[in-house]
CSV table of C-alpha atoms and ligand atoms in Angstrom, one decimal:
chain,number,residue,atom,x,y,z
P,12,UNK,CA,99.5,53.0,90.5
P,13,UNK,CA,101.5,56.0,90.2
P,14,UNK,CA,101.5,57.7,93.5
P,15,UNK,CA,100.7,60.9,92.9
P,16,UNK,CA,97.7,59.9,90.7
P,17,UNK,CA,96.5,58.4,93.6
P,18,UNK,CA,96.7,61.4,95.7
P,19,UNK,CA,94.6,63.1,93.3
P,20,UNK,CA,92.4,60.3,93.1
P,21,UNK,CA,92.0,60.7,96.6
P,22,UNK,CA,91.6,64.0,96.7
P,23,UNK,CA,88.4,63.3,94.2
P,24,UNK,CA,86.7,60.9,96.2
P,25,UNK,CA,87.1,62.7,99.4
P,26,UNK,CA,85.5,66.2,97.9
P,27,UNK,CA,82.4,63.9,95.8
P,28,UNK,CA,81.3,62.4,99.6
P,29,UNK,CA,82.1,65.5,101.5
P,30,UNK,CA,79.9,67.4,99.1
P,31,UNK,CA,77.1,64.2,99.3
P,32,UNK,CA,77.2,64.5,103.0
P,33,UNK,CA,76.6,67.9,103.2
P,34,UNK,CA,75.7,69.3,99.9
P,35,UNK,CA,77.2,73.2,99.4
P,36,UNK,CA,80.4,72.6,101.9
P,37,UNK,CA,82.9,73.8,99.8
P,38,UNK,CA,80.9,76.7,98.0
P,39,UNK,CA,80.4,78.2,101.6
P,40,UNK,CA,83.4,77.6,102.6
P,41,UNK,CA,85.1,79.3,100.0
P,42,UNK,CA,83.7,82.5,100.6
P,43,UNK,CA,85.0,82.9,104.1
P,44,UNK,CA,86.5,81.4,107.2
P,45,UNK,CA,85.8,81.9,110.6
P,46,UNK,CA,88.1,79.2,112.8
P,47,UNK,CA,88.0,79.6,116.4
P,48,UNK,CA,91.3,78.0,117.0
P,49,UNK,CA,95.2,79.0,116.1
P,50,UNK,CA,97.2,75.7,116.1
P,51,UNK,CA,100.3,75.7,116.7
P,52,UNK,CA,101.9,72.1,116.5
P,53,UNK,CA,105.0,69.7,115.5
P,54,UNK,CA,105.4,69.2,111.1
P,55,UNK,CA,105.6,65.2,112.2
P,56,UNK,CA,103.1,63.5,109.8
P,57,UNK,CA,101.7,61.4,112.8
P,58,UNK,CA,100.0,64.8,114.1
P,59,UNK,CA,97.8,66.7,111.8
P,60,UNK,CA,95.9,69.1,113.4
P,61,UNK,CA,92.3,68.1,112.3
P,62,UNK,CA,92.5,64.8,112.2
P,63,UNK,CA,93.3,64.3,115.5
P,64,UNK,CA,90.3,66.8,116.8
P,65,UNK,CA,88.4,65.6,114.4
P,66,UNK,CA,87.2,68.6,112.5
P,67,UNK,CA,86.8,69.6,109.0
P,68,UNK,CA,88.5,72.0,106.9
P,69,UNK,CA,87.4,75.7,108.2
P,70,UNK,CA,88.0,75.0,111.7
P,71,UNK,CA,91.8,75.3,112.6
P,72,UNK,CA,93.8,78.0,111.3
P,73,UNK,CA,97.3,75.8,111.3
P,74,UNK,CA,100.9,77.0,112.1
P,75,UNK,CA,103.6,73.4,111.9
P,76,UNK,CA,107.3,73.3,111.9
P,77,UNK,CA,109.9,71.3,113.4
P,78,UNK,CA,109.2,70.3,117.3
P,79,UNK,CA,106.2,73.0,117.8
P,80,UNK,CA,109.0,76.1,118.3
P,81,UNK,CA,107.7,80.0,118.8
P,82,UNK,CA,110.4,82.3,117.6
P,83,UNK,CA,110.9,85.8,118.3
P,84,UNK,CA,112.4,86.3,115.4
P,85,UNK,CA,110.3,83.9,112.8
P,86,UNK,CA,108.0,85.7,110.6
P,87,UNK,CA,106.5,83.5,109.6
P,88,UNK,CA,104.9,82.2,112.8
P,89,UNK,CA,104.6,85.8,114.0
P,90,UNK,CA,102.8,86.8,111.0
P,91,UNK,CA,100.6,83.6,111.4
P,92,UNK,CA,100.3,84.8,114.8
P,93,UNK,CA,99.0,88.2,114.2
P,94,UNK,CA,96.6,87.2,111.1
P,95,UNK,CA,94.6,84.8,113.7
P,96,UNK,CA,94.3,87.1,116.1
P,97,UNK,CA,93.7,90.1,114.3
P,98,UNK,CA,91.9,89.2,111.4
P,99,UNK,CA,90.9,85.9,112.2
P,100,UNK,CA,89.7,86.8,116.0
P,101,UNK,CA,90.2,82.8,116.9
P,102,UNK,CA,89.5,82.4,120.5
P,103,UNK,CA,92.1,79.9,121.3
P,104,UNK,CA,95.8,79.6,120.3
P,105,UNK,CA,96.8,75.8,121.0
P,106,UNK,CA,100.1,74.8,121.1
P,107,UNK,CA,100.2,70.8,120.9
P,108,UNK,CA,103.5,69.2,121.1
P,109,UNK,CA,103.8,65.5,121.0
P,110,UNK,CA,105.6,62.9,123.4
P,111,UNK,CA,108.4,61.5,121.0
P,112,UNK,CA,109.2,64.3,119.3
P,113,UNK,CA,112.0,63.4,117.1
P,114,UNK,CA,113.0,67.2,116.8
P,115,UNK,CA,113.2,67.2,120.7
P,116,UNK,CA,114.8,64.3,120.4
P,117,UNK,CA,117.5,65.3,117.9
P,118,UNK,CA,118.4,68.7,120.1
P,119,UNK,CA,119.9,66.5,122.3
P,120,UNK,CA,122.1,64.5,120.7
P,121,UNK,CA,125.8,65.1,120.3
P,122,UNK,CA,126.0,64.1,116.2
P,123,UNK,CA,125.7,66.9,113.4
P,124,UNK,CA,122.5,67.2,112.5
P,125,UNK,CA,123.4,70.2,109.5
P,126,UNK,CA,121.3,73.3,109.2
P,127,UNK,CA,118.3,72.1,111.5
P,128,UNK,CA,121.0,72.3,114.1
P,129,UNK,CA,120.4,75.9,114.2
P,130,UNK,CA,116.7,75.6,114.5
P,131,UNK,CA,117.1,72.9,117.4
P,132,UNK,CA,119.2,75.1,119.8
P,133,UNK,CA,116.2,76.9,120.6
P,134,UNK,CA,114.9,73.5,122.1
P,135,UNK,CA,118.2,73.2,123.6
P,136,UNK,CA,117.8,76.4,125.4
P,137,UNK,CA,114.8,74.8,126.7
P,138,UNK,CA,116.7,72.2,128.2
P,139,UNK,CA,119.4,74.4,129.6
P,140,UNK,CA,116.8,75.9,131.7
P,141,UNK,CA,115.3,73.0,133.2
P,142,UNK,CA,118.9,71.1,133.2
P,143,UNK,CA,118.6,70.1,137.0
P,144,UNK,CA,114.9,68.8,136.3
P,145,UNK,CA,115.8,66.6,133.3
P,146,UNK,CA,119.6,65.6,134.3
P,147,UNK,CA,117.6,63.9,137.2
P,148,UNK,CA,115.7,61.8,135.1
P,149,UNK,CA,117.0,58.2,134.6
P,150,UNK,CA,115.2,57.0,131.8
P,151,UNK,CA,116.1,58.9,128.2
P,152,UNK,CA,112.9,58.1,127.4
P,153,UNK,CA,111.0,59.4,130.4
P,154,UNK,CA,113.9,62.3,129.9
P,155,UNK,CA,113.1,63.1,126.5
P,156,UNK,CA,109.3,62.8,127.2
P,157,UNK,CA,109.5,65.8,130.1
P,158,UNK,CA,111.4,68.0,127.8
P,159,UNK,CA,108.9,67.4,125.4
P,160,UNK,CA,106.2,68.8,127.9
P,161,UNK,CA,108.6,71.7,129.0
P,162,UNK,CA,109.2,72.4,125.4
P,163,UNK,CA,105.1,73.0,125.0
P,164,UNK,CA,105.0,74.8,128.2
P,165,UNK,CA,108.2,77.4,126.9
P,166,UNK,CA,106.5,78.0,123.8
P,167,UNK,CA,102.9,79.2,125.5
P,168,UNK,CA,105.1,81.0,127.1
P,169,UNK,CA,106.4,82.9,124.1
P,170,UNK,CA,103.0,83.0,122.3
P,171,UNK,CA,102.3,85.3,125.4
P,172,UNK,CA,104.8,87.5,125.4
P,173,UNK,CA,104.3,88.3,121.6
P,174,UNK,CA,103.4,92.0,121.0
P,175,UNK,CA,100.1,90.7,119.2
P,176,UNK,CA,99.1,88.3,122.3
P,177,UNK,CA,99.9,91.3,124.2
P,178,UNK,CA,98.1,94.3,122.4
P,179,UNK,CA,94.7,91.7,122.2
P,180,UNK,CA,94.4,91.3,125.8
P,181,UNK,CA,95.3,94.7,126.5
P,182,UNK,CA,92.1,95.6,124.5
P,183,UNK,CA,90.5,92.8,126.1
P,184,UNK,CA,90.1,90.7,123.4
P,185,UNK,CA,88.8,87.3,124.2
P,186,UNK,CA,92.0,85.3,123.7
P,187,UNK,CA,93.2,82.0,125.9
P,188,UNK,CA,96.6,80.3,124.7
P,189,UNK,CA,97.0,76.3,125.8
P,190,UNK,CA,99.4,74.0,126.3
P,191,UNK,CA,98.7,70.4,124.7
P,192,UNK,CA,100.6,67.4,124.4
P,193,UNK,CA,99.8,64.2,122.2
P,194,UNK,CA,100.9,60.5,122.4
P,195,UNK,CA,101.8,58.9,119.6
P,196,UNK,CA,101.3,55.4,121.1
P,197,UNK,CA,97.2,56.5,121.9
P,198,UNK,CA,96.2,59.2,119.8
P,199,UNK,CA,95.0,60.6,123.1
P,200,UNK,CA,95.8,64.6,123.7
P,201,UNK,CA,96.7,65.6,127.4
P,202,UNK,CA,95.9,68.9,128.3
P,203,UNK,CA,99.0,70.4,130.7
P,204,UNK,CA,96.9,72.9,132.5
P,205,UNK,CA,98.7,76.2,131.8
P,206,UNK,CA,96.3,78.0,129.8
P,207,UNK,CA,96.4,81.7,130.2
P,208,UNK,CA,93.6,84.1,129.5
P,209,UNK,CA,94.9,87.3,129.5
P,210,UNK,CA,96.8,89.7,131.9
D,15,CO,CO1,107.8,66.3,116.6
């Protein structure tokens, strides 16, 4: 079958038994959403955001690009950014990187990669600050696997210093932004422990 007849064929079967299970879904959730989670993660097709928490459209407002990168300068993540938390109100922001990243991955390699090169450097700046930390590492697996994590940690870091994340807590908004990381090889998400709630 042609493939993108069976997408759409997809697409009908999934909205006939999501409407049978619970009848009025989409007519509800048409006329507004309320998700209590930002999601910040890596474009890889192995790690869509509600899938892999399980939850149904409505529940994750989703921001992906190439290796799960905040930039100062990207508008479109900022203004992704600000819509969550200021019209949105979500609760958490959730950055979830994955070990394996081939973006990661890529930033370190020597070859030309073309235009994502310039995108990469910012994960290469990531590396540059840890250097010491990584260059110690034996294994470019076990290598690539840290920066992946330090990558995730760098870019909490950023959501927080945005002026949005900023100006919410200042008005004590409830806001908490996290630090995830998922294996491909489990499914299995593994929280880093840096969530921030405000300062
Ligand atoms: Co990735």
């Amino acid at each position: 079958m042609d493939a993108m007849k069976q997408l759409m064929e997809n697409n009908q079967a999934w909205a006939k038994r999501i409407e049978k299970e619970q009848p009025g879904f989409f007519e509800h959730l048409s006329e507004q959403q309320t998700p209590e989670y930002l999601w910040i993660g890596c474009a890889d097709s192995r790690v869509s955001a509600n899938e892999i928490v399980n939850l149904p459209p409505g529940e994750i407002f989703v921001h992906r690009n190439i290796a799960n990168v905040v930039v100062h300068t990207d508008l479109n993540c900022l203004s992704v950014i600000q819509y969550a938390i200021e019209v949105l109100q979500v609760k958490h922001i959730i950055v979830c990187g994955h070990y394996g990243c081939g973006g990661v991955k890529a930033a370190l390699e020597k070859k030309d990669h073309g235009l994502i090169d310039n995108w990469l450097r910012h994960i290469r700046d990531v590396y540059r600050y840890h250097s010491e930390q990584l260059d110690a590492i034996a294994d470019p697996k076990a290598r690539n696997d840290r920066l992946c994590e330090l990558n995730v940690i760098e870019q909490v870091s950023n959501v927080c210093n945005t002026t949005m994340v900023k100006k919410a807590w200042r008005r004590k908004q409830t806001l908490s932004v996290h630090g995830w990381i998922y294996r491909l090889e489990d499914g299995l998400i593994q929280d880093l422990d840096i969530t921030v709630s405000g300062n």
